[in-house]
Structures are given as C-alpha cells and as structure tokens.
C-alpha cells in the first residue's frame, strides 16, 4: 500500500478517559502508559487499513490468533525527549521504523509505510505531550509492535496483522542509573544462531534469552553477555543492548554478521567516536581477548548501548567463575562523555550535526 493511501483517523480520549499521571521521580521502566495509542490492521485484501489514534485500551484477541502459537511478533524501542522551552524531539525515528520493516521481512510479516507511520507517531506524541516527563534524564519510551492476529492453527505466515504503538514515561532502564553494571558471560545458552533471526527485533529472541538472564540475575548479575552460538568464543551482545570495549585507546564493537541487532544507539556511538578521532573497529572479538586485555591492563572500558539502556558502563564481567573488573568498577571517561553527548543531542542542547533529531509538533 502506498503511503499516501493510508488515512489516519483521530479519536481523542474524553476527559473522563484521561488517566492521572505518575510521580515523575519514580517512573521506573515500562510501568505506566499514556492516554492514546495508534493501531492499524492488515489483511491480504485491504492491505494496511483502519489506522487510528485512539484512547489506550485493552485488545480483544482470539485465542487462536497465530501470534500465540507461532510467535510472529516484532517490536521497536524509541524515545521522545523534552528539551528546553518544552520542545519535544524524537531520535532517529526513521531508522527504527526501517529496522522494523527489516524485522517484518524476516518474519514474513507485511511491510508498512514508514513515512505515514512516522507522521502518525508524531501526531500521537504531540497529543500525549503532557506525558513526556520533565524530570532530568526521564523520557517517553515508544513501543511500536506488530503481531499476527489471524485466527488459525497450522504453521504458515498469517494473513492478518495488528500494528500498534504505545508510549510510557520512563526513568532509567537499570535501577542503578548510570552506575556500572555487572555482566555474566553466558557460555552455555545461545541467543542467536547463524541464519537465525538474531539481527531483527523479534519478540521470540527475548523470550529465548530469559533463561540465561534469570540464571545470571540469581547470581547477582544485571545482564548476560552473549557469545556466538557455534564456538562460544566471540562476543555478540548484551541482553538489552549492544556492547563496546575501549582497549588500548581503540573503540571496538562486534561486527554485524547476521546474529547481532544493528542498534541505532550503536551506530550513533560509532559515529561520535569517529568524530572525536578515536580509532574505531567493528570486528570479531573473542572473550579470551577481553580476558587477556583485562589482565594486562589494556581493557580500559566496557559499555552497553541501546535505546532503553542508553549508555550503560560495565564494571565487571564474570566468565566461568573468573571475574574481570573494568576501570576499578567505576564508569570510564569515554562512557561518560558518550552518555552526556548523546543526552545533550537527544534533549536538544547540542548542535545536531548528523541530523538525528526530529521535532514533534
Ligand atoms: C530498547 O533498547 O529499546 C529495547 O527494546 C530493549 C528492551 C529489552 C527493553
């Protein structure tokens, strides 16, 4: 369906449907949802249709909906930021929507008109702008999602889908905030196999990661660092973010070889590090190399990057009961500089050299 053919209708929430807003200083992550949502449906005959911004409400979904049985579900994570003079910005939203269309292709789901959806998203965030937090560092997290809704059993791609966008005001993803996290290196379970779907944002990837994450939590670690599924040797990504290392002055992150999510924050960090003159490498990096760099003192920093987590410094890795402390367990200078710079760009306080910001309204 062509972008211009998709009409979006607006049903504003009535005054008695508006919710009371949560305490901005205790938002946590993903607990509260705004007054409106966006929905649209797809079927083979009509393509995308019934696009609506409407009051937030539960869905009625048939128990036979194919998403429950065969797992066709994809999503994205993006944020809106309130800058000075109450200007509201999105950060690289086109990149999230185009990645979602890549996810749709991989999962045999219909592609959607990105430009129209971005327009609808901007309209919805504008409508719910009172929900974009003012508290320092807090943001409005945006979750576009697509699920298979056709009621049928039997394994094949569904012929009906629901696309929706919901928003929630959030504080820091990790309760620790910008403090260094402790990460458990997983060498038994695997997140993604060559030829699998690890490079797209399929909900099932996250479900399959929970076992290792739960075991790591039980041992006192915040997240898992995944290794490649074939040799259990090369570093891939952390449960909710991409991973970077600063070794001997060089910024290194695992190359995208089909099993790692191509993060938008990852890409922004690569760009900023290059702008600042760091030597930057996207390449395979083994856990043995990290251990060796930890021992000989050249491992200066480790940090995760993601929309939800932003920049999250790593204070310690644990691999087969061996612990590697990084930078004495405190956040490094590069992690801090990246965190500050990205925030400054996202909140409209710094010149937007790469044209990453999109103004709402
Ligand atoms: C994001 O970073 O936005 C994500 O979708 C990660 C998710 C595990 C919260």
mmCIF file of C-alpha atoms and ligand atoms in Angstrom:
data_model
loop_
_atom_site.group_PDB
_atom_site.id
_atom_site.type_symbol
_atom_site.label_atom_id
_atom_site.label_comp_id
_atom_site.label_asym_id
_atom_site.label_seq_id
_atom_site.Cartn_x
_atom_site.Cartn_y
_atom_site.Cartn_z
ATOM 1 C CA UNK A 1 0.000 0.000 0.000
ATOM 2 C CA UNK A 2 1.331 3.448 -0.892
ATOM 3 C CA UNK A 3 1.988 5.891 1.941
ATOM 4 C CA UNK A 4 -0.483 8.461 0.707
ATOM 5 C CA UNK A 5 -3.343 5.972 0.583
ATOM 6 C CA UNK A 6 -3.317 5.300 4.325
ATOM 7 C CA UNK A 7 -5.748 7.619 6.106
ATOM 8 C CA UNK A 8 -5.220 8.062 9.837
ATOM 9 C CA UNK A 9 -8.263 8.952 11.909
ATOM 10 C CA UNK A 10 -8.114 10.566 15.328
ATOM 11 C CA UNK A 11 -10.377 9.663 18.254
ATOM 12 C CA UNK A 12 -9.357 11.791 21.200
ATOM 13 C CA UNK A 13 -9.839 10.423 24.697
ATOM 14 C CA UNK A 14 -12.779 12.074 26.506
ATOM 15 C CA UNK A 15 -11.925 13.981 29.676
ATOM 16 C CA UNK A 16 -13.159 11.119 31.869
ATOM 17 C CA UNK A 17 -10.890 8.682 29.998
ATOM 18 C CA UNK A 18 -7.710 10.648 30.778
ATOM 19 C CA UNK A 19 -5.509 8.949 33.343
ATOM 20 C CA UNK A 20 -3.731 10.562 36.243
ATOM 21 C CA UNK A 21 -0.019 10.915 35.650
ATOM 22 C CA UNK A 22 2.565 9.070 37.764
ATOM 23 C CA UNK A 23 5.170 10.642 40.053
ATOM 24 C CA UNK A 24 7.919 11.746 37.651
ATOM 25 C CA UNK A 25 10.661 10.923 40.114
ATOM 26 C CA UNK A 26 9.599 7.283 40.470
ATOM 27 C CA UNK A 27 8.749 6.230 36.942
ATOM 28 C CA UNK A 28 10.799 3.030 36.819
ATOM 29 C CA UNK A 29 10.661 1.465 33.359
ATOM 30 C CA UNK A 30 7.573 0.376 31.432
ATOM 31 C CA UNK A 31 5.034 0.724 34.251
ATOM 32 C CA UNK A 32 2.679 3.479 33.075
ATOM 33 C CA UNK A 33 1.045 4.052 29.704
ATOM 34 C CA UNK A 34 -0.228 7.258 28.141
ATOM 35 C CA UNK A 35 -3.782 8.231 27.185
ATOM 36 C CA UNK A 36 -3.607 7.276 23.498
ATOM 37 C CA UNK A 37 -2.307 4.565 21.231
ATOM 38 C CA UNK A 38 -2.016 4.071 17.496
ATOM 39 C CA UNK A 39 -3.473 0.992 15.816
ATOM 40 C CA UNK A 40 -3.865 -0.254 12.264
ATOM 41 C CA UNK A 41 -4.723 -3.585 10.694
ATOM 42 C CA UNK A 42 -3.552 -5.530 7.680
ATOM 43 C CA UNK A 43 -5.176 -8.226 5.617
ATOM 44 C CA UNK A 44 -4.442 -9.539 2.152
ATOM 45 C CA UNK A 45 -7.465 -7.872 0.550
ATOM 46 C CA UNK A 46 -7.205 -4.370 2.053
ATOM 47 C CA UNK A 47 -3.518 -4.042 2.897
ATOM 48 C CA UNK A 48 -2.964 -1.640 5.836
ATOM 49 C CA UNK A 49 -6.242 -0.029 6.888
ATOM 50 C CA UNK A 50 -8.210 1.332 9.854
ATOM 51 C CA UNK A 51 -5.235 3.428 11.021
ATOM 52 C CA UNK A 52 -6.399 5.224 14.148
ATOM 53 C CA UNK A 53 -5.045 7.253 17.026
ATOM 54 C CA UNK A 54 -7.442 6.316 19.799
ATOM 55 C CA UNK A 55 -7.744 6.130 23.584
ATOM 56 C CA UNK A 56 -5.450 3.482 25.134
ATOM 57 C CA UNK A 57 -7.445 0.326 25.765
ATOM 58 C CA UNK A 58 -7.017 -3.450 26.003
ATOM 59 C CA UNK A 59 -7.482 -5.520 22.814
ATOM 60 C CA UNK A 60 -9.812 -8.460 22.360
ATOM 61 C CA UNK A 61 -7.677 -11.076 20.577
ATOM 62 C CA UNK A 62 -8.914 -14.538 19.598
ATOM 63 C CA UNK A 63 -7.190 -17.415 21.457
ATOM 64 C CA UNK A 64 -6.405 -18.892 18.033
ATOM 65 C CA UNK A 65 -4.564 -15.728 16.933
ATOM 66 C CA UNK A 66 -1.429 -17.018 15.271
ATOM 67 C CA UNK A 67 0.902 -14.831 17.351
ATOM 68 C CA UNK A 68 0.124 -17.009 20.384
ATOM 69 C CA UNK A 69 1.072 -20.202 18.608
ATOM 70 C CA UNK A 70 3.796 -19.425 16.102
ATOM 71 C CA UNK A 71 5.206 -16.246 17.570
ATOM 72 C CA UNK A 72 5.023 -13.742 14.718
ATOM 73 C CA UNK A 73 5.661 -10.638 16.838
ATOM 74 C CA UNK A 74 8.171 -7.862 16.243
ATOM 75 C CA UNK A 75 8.739 -4.567 18.000
ATOM 76 C CA UNK A 76 10.892 -1.468 18.292
ATOM 77 C CA UNK A 77 12.033 0.805 21.087
ATOM 78 C CA UNK A 78 12.415 4.534 20.625
ATOM 79 C CA UNK A 79 12.106 7.616 22.818
ATOM 80 C CA UNK A 80 10.749 11.178 22.902
ATOM 81 C CA UNK A 81 12.767 13.789 24.833
ATOM 82 C CA UNK A 82 11.582 17.074 26.338
ATOM 83 C CA UNK A 83 14.109 19.834 25.737
ATOM 84 C CA UNK A 84 14.154 23.453 26.776
ATOM 85 C CA UNK A 85 11.093 25.611 26.025
ATOM 86 C CA UNK A 86 9.109 22.352 26.071
ATOM 87 C CA UNK A 87 10.339 21.331 22.641
ATOM 88 C CA UNK A 88 9.887 17.600 22.109
ATOM 89 C CA UNK A 89 12.223 15.527 19.954
ATOM 90 C CA UNK A 90 12.450 12.014 18.592
ATOM 91 C CA UNK A 91 15.877 10.498 17.927
ATOM 92 C CA UNK A 92 16.469 8.844 14.530
ATOM 93 C CA UNK A 93 12.886 7.500 14.337
ATOM 94 C CA UNK A 94 13.194 6.709 10.620
ATOM 95 C CA UNK A 95 15.994 4.271 11.479
ATOM 96 C CA UNK A 96 13.828 2.423 13.985
ATOM 97 C CA UNK A 97 10.935 2.196 11.549
ATOM 98 C CA UNK A 98 13.129 0.996 8.742
ATOM 99 C CA UNK A 99 14.669 -1.642 11.042
ATOM 100 C CA UNK A 100 11.140 -2.724 11.937
ATOM 101 C CA UNK A 101 10.373 -3.207 8.271
ATOM 102 C CA UNK A 102 13.514 -5.393 8.045
ATOM 103 C CA UNK A 103 12.188 -7.396 11.002
ATOM 104 C CA UNK A 104 8.840 -7.709 9.187
ATOM 105 C CA UNK A 105 10.539 -9.084 6.067
ATOM 106 C CA UNK A 106 12.492 -11.664 8.081
ATOM 107 C CA UNK A 107 9.387 -12.833 9.971
ATOM 108 C CA UNK A 108 7.162 -12.985 6.830
ATOM 109 C CA UNK A 109 5.021 -10.089 8.048
ATOM 110 C CA UNK A 110 3.792 -7.194 5.882
ATOM 111 C CA UNK A 111 5.930 -4.096 5.478
ATOM 112 C CA UNK A 112 4.287 -0.818 6.436
ATOM 113 C CA UNK A 113 4.505 2.747 5.049
ATOM 114 C CA UNK A 114 7.236 4.273 7.217
ATOM 115 C CA UNK A 115 6.630 7.921 6.412
ATOM 116 C CA UNK A 116 2.919 7.739 7.220
ATOM 117 C CA UNK A 117 3.616 5.884 10.452
ATOM 118 C CA UNK A 118 6.186 8.471 11.466
ATOM 119 C CA UNK A 119 3.595 11.208 10.811
ATOM 120 C CA UNK A 120 1.042 9.338 12.908
ATOM 121 C CA UNK A 121 3.595 8.772 15.671
ATOM 122 C CA UNK A 122 4.484 12.457 15.770
ATOM 123 C CA UNK A 123 0.784 13.340 15.961
ATOM 124 C CA UNK A 124 0.252 10.884 18.796
ATOM 125 C CA UNK A 125 3.263 12.088 20.809
ATOM 126 C CA UNK A 126 2.060 15.660 20.253
ATOM 127 C CA UNK A 127 -1.374 14.711 21.558
ATOM 128 C CA UNK A 128 0.151 12.971 24.613
ATOM 129 C CA UNK A 129 2.895 15.584 25.081
ATOM 130 C CA UNK A 130 1.829 16.160 28.681
ATOM 131 C CA UNK A 131 3.207 12.657 29.354
ATOM 132 C CA UNK A 132 6.744 13.437 28.182
ATOM 133 C CA UNK A 133 8.499 13.755 31.536
ATOM 134 C CA UNK A 134 10.291 16.844 32.792
ATOM 135 C CA UNK A 135 12.405 15.078 35.424
ATOM 136 C CA UNK A 136 16.125 15.070 34.487
ATOM 137 C CA UNK A 137 17.010 12.117 32.254
ATOM 138 C CA UNK A 138 13.420 10.829 32.102
ATOM 139 C CA UNK A 139 11.863 10.251 28.660
ATOM 140 C CA UNK A 140 8.786 8.932 26.895
ATOM 141 C CA UNK A 141 9.551 5.389 25.695
ATOM 142 C CA UNK A 142 7.738 4.432 22.484
ATOM 143 C CA UNK A 143 6.964 0.841 21.602
ATOM 144 C CA UNK A 144 5.797 0.129 18.025
ATOM 145 C CA UNK A 145 4.718 -3.514 17.773
ATOM 146 C CA UNK A 146 3.275 -5.849 15.115
ATOM 147 C CA UNK A 147 1.535 -9.182 15.806
ATOM 148 C CA UNK A 148 -0.205 -11.853 13.746
ATOM 149 C CA UNK A 149 -3.918 -11.793 14.541
ATOM 150 C CA UNK A 150 -5.412 -14.275 12.073
ATOM 151 C CA UNK A 151 -7.290 -16.999 13.973
ATOM 152 C CA UNK A 152 -5.971 -20.254 12.562
ATOM 153 C CA UNK A 153 -3.815 -23.189 13.547
ATOM 154 C CA UNK A 154 -1.260 -24.675 11.153
ATOM 155 C CA UNK A 155 2.235 -23.364 10.565
ATOM 156 C CA UNK A 156 2.397 -20.696 7.869
ATOM 157 C CA UNK A 157 2.638 -16.910 7.696
ATOM 158 C CA UNK A 158 -0.578 -15.328 8.979
ATOM 159 C CA UNK A 159 -2.811 -13.322 6.672
ATOM 160 C CA UNK A 160 -3.985 -10.736 9.223
ATOM 161 C CA UNK A 161 -1.908 -8.435 11.409
ATOM 162 C CA UNK A 162 -2.282 -5.707 14.002
ATOM 163 C CA UNK A 163 0.270 -2.906 14.235
ATOM 164 C CA UNK A 164 0.161 -0.711 17.327
ATOM 165 C CA UNK A 165 2.208 1.926 19.099
ATOM 166 C CA UNK A 166 2.038 2.528 22.835
ATOM 167 C CA UNK A 167 4.038 5.009 24.911
ATOM 168 C CA UNK A 168 5.198 5.097 28.513
ATOM 169 C CA UNK A 169 7.059 7.694 30.556
ATOM 170 C CA UNK A 170 10.256 6.084 31.887
ATOM 171 C CA UNK A 171 13.200 6.719 34.146
ATOM 172 C CA UNK A 172 16.492 4.821 33.843
ATOM 173 C CA UNK A 173 16.307 1.247 32.455
ATOM 174 C CA UNK A 174 18.672 -0.090 35.101
ATOM 175 C CA UNK A 175 17.778 0.707 38.685
ATOM 176 C CA UNK A 176 21.480 1.606 39.131
ATOM 177 C CA UNK A 177 21.114 4.525 36.638
ATOM 178 C CA UNK A 178 24.463 5.439 35.063
ATOM 179 C CA UNK A 179 26.391 3.295 37.566
ATOM 180 C CA UNK A 180 28.457 0.393 36.212
ATOM 181 C CA UNK A 181 26.618 -2.916 35.829
ATOM 182 C CA UNK A 182 27.916 -6.424 36.491
ATOM 183 C CA UNK A 183 27.584 -8.728 33.490
ATOM 184 C CA UNK A 184 27.662 -12.534 33.335
ATOM 185 C CA UNK A 185 29.286 -14.038 30.233
ATOM 186 C CA UNK A 186 26.991 -16.857 29.077
ATOM 187 C CA UNK A 187 28.830 -19.846 27.616
ATOM 188 C CA UNK A 188 26.067 -22.470 27.618
ATOM 189 C CA UNK A 189 22.890 -20.980 26.171
ATOM 190 C CA UNK A 190 22.941 -19.084 22.865
ATOM 191 C CA UNK A 191 20.842 -16.122 21.782
ATOM 192 C CA UNK A 192 21.191 -16.370 18.057
ATOM 193 C CA UNK A 193 22.469 -18.888 15.524
ATOM 194 C CA UNK A 194 23.938 -18.149 12.075
ATOM 195 C CA UNK A 195 20.970 -17.889 9.728
ATOM 196 C CA UNK A 196 18.613 -17.294 12.651
ATOM 197 C CA UNK A 197 16.729 -14.102 13.493
ATOM 198 C CA UNK A 198 19.184 -12.502 15.934
ATOM 199 C CA UNK A 199 19.657 -9.478 13.690
ATOM 200 C CA UNK A 200 15.987 -8.465 13.865
ATOM 201 C CA UNK A 201 13.813 -7.381 16.760
ATOM 202 C CA UNK A 202 11.593 -10.442 17.038
ATOM 203 C CA UNK A 203 9.846 -10.896 20.386
ATOM 204 C CA UNK A 204 10.857 -14.571 20.445
ATOM 205 C CA UNK A 205 14.551 -13.613 20.654
ATOM 206 C CA UNK A 206 13.819 -12.018 24.008
ATOM 207 C CA UNK A 207 11.751 -14.962 25.256
ATOM 208 C CA UNK A 208 14.604 -17.341 24.387
ATOM 209 C CA UNK A 209 17.073 -15.168 26.298
ATOM 210 C CA UNK A 210 15.173 -15.217 29.585
ATOM 211 C CA UNK A 211 16.563 -18.498 30.912
ATOM 212 C CA UNK A 212 20.160 -17.268 30.867
ATOM 213 C CA UNK A 213 19.138 -13.838 32.153
ATOM 214 C CA UNK A 214 17.257 -15.400 35.070
ATOM 215 C CA UNK A 215 20.258 -17.563 35.997
ATOM 216 C CA UNK A 216 22.541 -14.512 35.771
ATOM 217 C CA UNK A 217 20.167 -12.489 37.987
ATOM 218 C CA UNK A 218 20.167 -15.294 40.529
ATOM 219 C CA UNK A 219 23.956 -14.990 40.673
ATOM 220 C CA UNK A 220 23.700 -11.214 41.228
ATOM 221 C CA UNK A 221 24.421 -10.054 37.660
ATOM 222 C CA UNK A 222 22.327 -7.430 35.860
ATOM 223 C CA UNK A 223 22.646 -8.868 32.346
ATOM 224 C CA UNK A 224 24.113 -11.596 30.193
ATOM 225 C CA UNK A 225 26.870 -11.112 27.628
ATOM 226 C CA UNK A 226 26.122 -13.498 24.776
ATOM 227 C CA UNK A 227 28.809 -15.390 22.881
ATOM 228 C CA UNK A 228 28.455 -16.780 19.365
ATOM 229 C CA UNK A 229 26.401 -19.981 19.143
ATOM 230 C CA UNK A 230 28.956 -22.040 17.180
ATOM 231 C CA UNK A 231 32.217 -21.732 19.085
ATOM 232 C CA UNK A 232 31.003 -19.960 22.263
ATOM 233 C CA UNK A 233 34.024 -17.780 21.777
ATOM 234 C CA UNK A 234 33.180 -14.465 20.120
ATOM 235 C CA UNK A 235 31.315 -11.721 21.932
ATOM 236 C CA UNK A 236 27.924 -10.786 20.425
ATOM 237 C CA UNK A 237 25.692 -8.514 22.524
ATOM 238 C CA UNK A 238 24.215 -7.950 25.977
ATOM 239 C CA UNK A 239 20.598 -8.908 26.744
ATOM 240 C CA UNK A 240 19.156 -5.466 26.114
ATOM 241 C CA UNK A 241 21.949 -3.648 24.281
ATOM 242 C CA UNK A 242 24.984 -3.818 22.008
ATOM 243 C CA UNK A 243 28.423 -3.970 23.622
ATOM 244 C CA UNK A 244 31.547 -1.832 23.185
ATOM 245 C CA UNK A 245 35.084 -2.054 24.557
ATOM 246 C CA UNK A 246 37.839 0.513 24.806
ATOM 247 C CA UNK A 247 41.086 -1.422 24.548
ATOM 248 C CA UNK A 248 44.401 0.347 24.355
ATOM 249 C CA UNK A 249 42.742 3.536 23.094
ATOM 250 C CA UNK A 250 40.750 1.739 20.371
ATOM 251 C CA UNK A 251 36.938 1.582 20.355
ATOM 252 C CA UNK A 252 35.854 -1.959 19.432
ATOM 253 C CA UNK A 253 32.395 -3.469 18.935
ATOM 254 C CA UNK A 254 31.431 -6.831 17.413
ATOM 255 C CA UNK A 255 30.794 -6.602 13.678
ATOM 256 C CA UNK A 256 27.265 -7.173 12.347
ATOM 257 C CA UNK A 257 27.447 -10.623 10.818
ATOM 258 C CA UNK A 258 23.788 -11.603 10.971
ATOM 259 C CA UNK A 259 23.374 -12.617 14.601
ATOM 260 C CA UNK A 260 23.591 -9.203 16.297
ATOM 261 C CA UNK A 261 20.924 -6.492 16.401
ATOM 262 C CA UNK A 262 22.045 -3.443 14.377
ATOM 263 C CA UNK A 263 21.479 -0.932 17.169
ATOM 264 C CA UNK A 264 20.695 2.693 16.405
ATOM 265 C CA UNK A 265 22.498 3.821 19.558
ATOM 266 C CA UNK A 266 25.366 1.523 18.481
ATOM 267 C CA UNK A 267 25.538 3.308 15.150
ATOM 268 C CA UNK A 268 25.389 6.744 16.836
ATOM 269 C CA UNK A 269 28.230 5.794 19.203
ATOM 270 C CA UNK A 270 30.377 4.605 16.282
ATOM 271 C CA UNK A 271 29.773 7.958 14.592
ATOM 272 C CA UNK A 272 30.562 10.042 17.691
ATOM 273 C CA UNK A 273 33.726 8.046 18.457
ATOM 274 C CA UNK A 274 34.905 8.611 14.872
ATOM 275 C CA UNK A 275 34.017 12.323 15.116
ATOM 276 C CA UNK A 276 36.190 12.529 18.232
ATOM 277 C CA UNK A 277 39.158 10.933 16.489
ATOM 278 C CA UNK A 278 39.147 7.536 18.172
ATOM 279 C CA UNK A 279 40.341 4.593 16.115
ATOM 280 C CA UNK A 280 37.126 2.552 15.727
ATOM 281 C CA UNK A 281 36.879 -1.128 14.776
ATOM 282 C CA UNK A 282 33.833 -3.258 14.052
ATOM 283 C CA UNK A 283 35.287 -6.750 14.169
ATOM 284 C CA UNK A 284 35.029 -10.169 15.799
ATOM 285 C CA UNK A 285 36.343 -10.020 19.337
ATOM 286 C CA UNK A 286 36.798 -13.125 21.467
ATOM 287 C CA UNK A 287 36.146 -13.400 25.164
ATOM 288 C CA UNK A 288 39.756 -14.600 25.513
ATOM 289 C CA UNK A 289 40.967 -11.310 24.055
ATOM 290 C CA UNK A 290 38.854 -9.409 26.592
ATOM 291 C CA UNK A 291 40.202 -11.550 29.434
ATOM 292 C CA UNK A 292 43.783 -11.001 28.258
ATOM 293 C CA UNK A 293 43.207 -7.236 27.961
ATOM 294 C CA UNK A 294 41.677 -7.271 31.455
ATOM 295 C CA UNK A 295 44.793 -8.974 32.790
ATOM 296 C CA UNK A 296 47.427 -6.869 31.030
ATOM 297 C CA UNK A 297 45.667 -3.617 31.892
ATOM 298 C CA UNK A 298 44.733 -2.563 28.336
ATOM 299 C CA UNK A 299 40.968 -3.093 28.855
ATOM 300 C CA UNK A 300 40.055 0.484 29.751
ATOM 301 C CA UNK A 301 36.266 0.419 29.419
ATOM 302 C CA UNK A 302 33.242 -1.678 28.508
ATOM 303 C CA UNK A 303 29.767 -0.290 27.954
ATOM 304 C CA UNK A 304 26.387 -1.304 26.574
ATOM 305 C CA UNK A 305 24.411 0.844 24.118
ATOM 306 C CA UNK A 306 20.677 0.747 23.464
ATOM 307 C CA UNK A 307 17.597 2.934 23.346
ATOM 308 C CA UNK A 308 16.284 1.774 26.689
ATOM 309 C CA UNK A 309 19.650 1.497 28.420
ATOM 310 C CA UNK A 310 21.301 4.495 26.613
ATOM 311 C CA UNK A 311 24.992 4.114 27.565
ATOM 312 C CA UNK A 312 25.473 1.684 30.424
ATOM 313 C CA UNK A 313 29.018 1.226 31.688
ATOM 314 C CA UNK A 314 30.157 -2.273 32.647
ATOM 315 C CA UNK A 315 32.051 -2.560 35.938
ATOM 316 C CA UNK A 316 32.667 -6.289 35.892
ATOM 317 C CA UNK A 317 32.402 -9.347 33.636
ATOM 318 C CA UNK A 318 32.226 -12.841 35.073
ATOM 319 C CA UNK A 319 33.311 -15.650 32.754
ATOM 320 C CA UNK A 320 33.438 -19.250 34.022
ATOM 321 C CA UNK A 321 33.710 -18.007 37.603
ATOM 322 C CA UNK A 322 36.625 -15.715 36.663
ATOM 323 C CA UNK A 323 35.920 -12.029 37.341
ATOM 324 C CA UNK A 324 37.303 -9.187 35.282
ATOM 325 C CA UNK A 325 36.937 -5.782 36.859
ATOM 326 C CA UNK A 326 36.986 -2.844 34.478
ATOM 327 C CA UNK A 327 38.387 0.568 35.378
ATOM 328 C CA UNK A 328 38.255 -0.309 39.074
ATOM 329 C CA UNK A 329 34.493 -0.858 38.765
ATOM 330 C CA UNK A 330 33.759 2.807 38.029
ATOM 331 C CA UNK A 331 32.366 4.358 34.825
ATOM 332 C CA UNK A 332 35.115 5.346 32.366
ATOM 333 C CA UNK A 333 35.642 8.755 30.785
ATOM 334 C CA UNK A 334 34.555 7.673 27.290
ATOM 335 C CA UNK A 335 31.313 6.081 28.574
ATOM 336 C CA UNK A 336 30.544 9.269 30.473
ATOM 337 C CA UNK A 337 31.360 11.517 27.518
ATOM 338 C CA UNK A 338 29.157 9.427 25.212
ATOM 339 C CA UNK A 339 26.329 9.388 27.731
ATOM 340 C CA UNK A 340 26.493 13.170 28.163
ATOM 341 C CA UNK A 341 26.863 13.906 24.454
ATOM 342 C CA UNK A 342 24.021 11.626 23.361
ATOM 343 C CA UNK A 343 21.727 13.062 26.014
ATOM 344 C CA UNK A 344 22.663 16.599 25.019
ATOM 345 C CA UNK A 345 21.831 15.843 21.389
ATOM 346 C CA UNK A 346 18.626 13.986 22.252
ATOM 347 C CA UNK A 347 17.360 16.724 24.562
ATOM 348 C CA UNK A 348 18.187 19.442 22.017
ATOM 349 C CA UNK A 349 21.029 21.008 23.994
ATOM 350 C CA UNK A 350 23.756 20.373 21.426
ATOM 351 C CA UNK A 351 24.002 21.123 17.726
ATOM 352 C CA UNK A 352 22.577 18.204 15.770
ATOM 353 C CA UNK A 353 25.454 17.724 13.319
ATOM 354 C CA UNK A 354 24.170 14.415 11.969
ATOM 355 C CA UNK A 355 20.522 15.448 11.663
ATOM 356 C CA UNK A 356 19.388 12.798 14.125
ATOM 357 C CA UNK A 357 16.654 14.795 15.850
ATOM 358 C CA UNK A 358 13.093 15.018 14.588
ATOM 359 C CA UNK A 359 10.924 17.666 16.198
ATOM 360 C CA UNK A 360 7.405 16.733 17.281
ATOM 361 C CA UNK A 361 4.707 19.265 16.568
HETATM 362 C C1 LIG B 1 15.379 -0.989 23.695
HETATM 363 O O1 LIG B 1 16.569 -0.736 23.971
HETATM 364 O O2 LIG B 1 14.605 -0.089 23.373
HETATM 365 C C2 LIG B 1 14.854 -2.359 23.755
HETATM 366 O O3 LIG B 1 13.932 -2.649 23.064
HETATM 367 C C3 LIG B 1 15.449 -3.334 24.691
HETATM 368 C C4 LIG B 1 14.405 -3.962 25.555
HETATM 369 C C5 LIG B 1 14.979 -5.192 26.159
HETATM 370 C C6 LIG B 1 13.904 -3.016 26.619
#
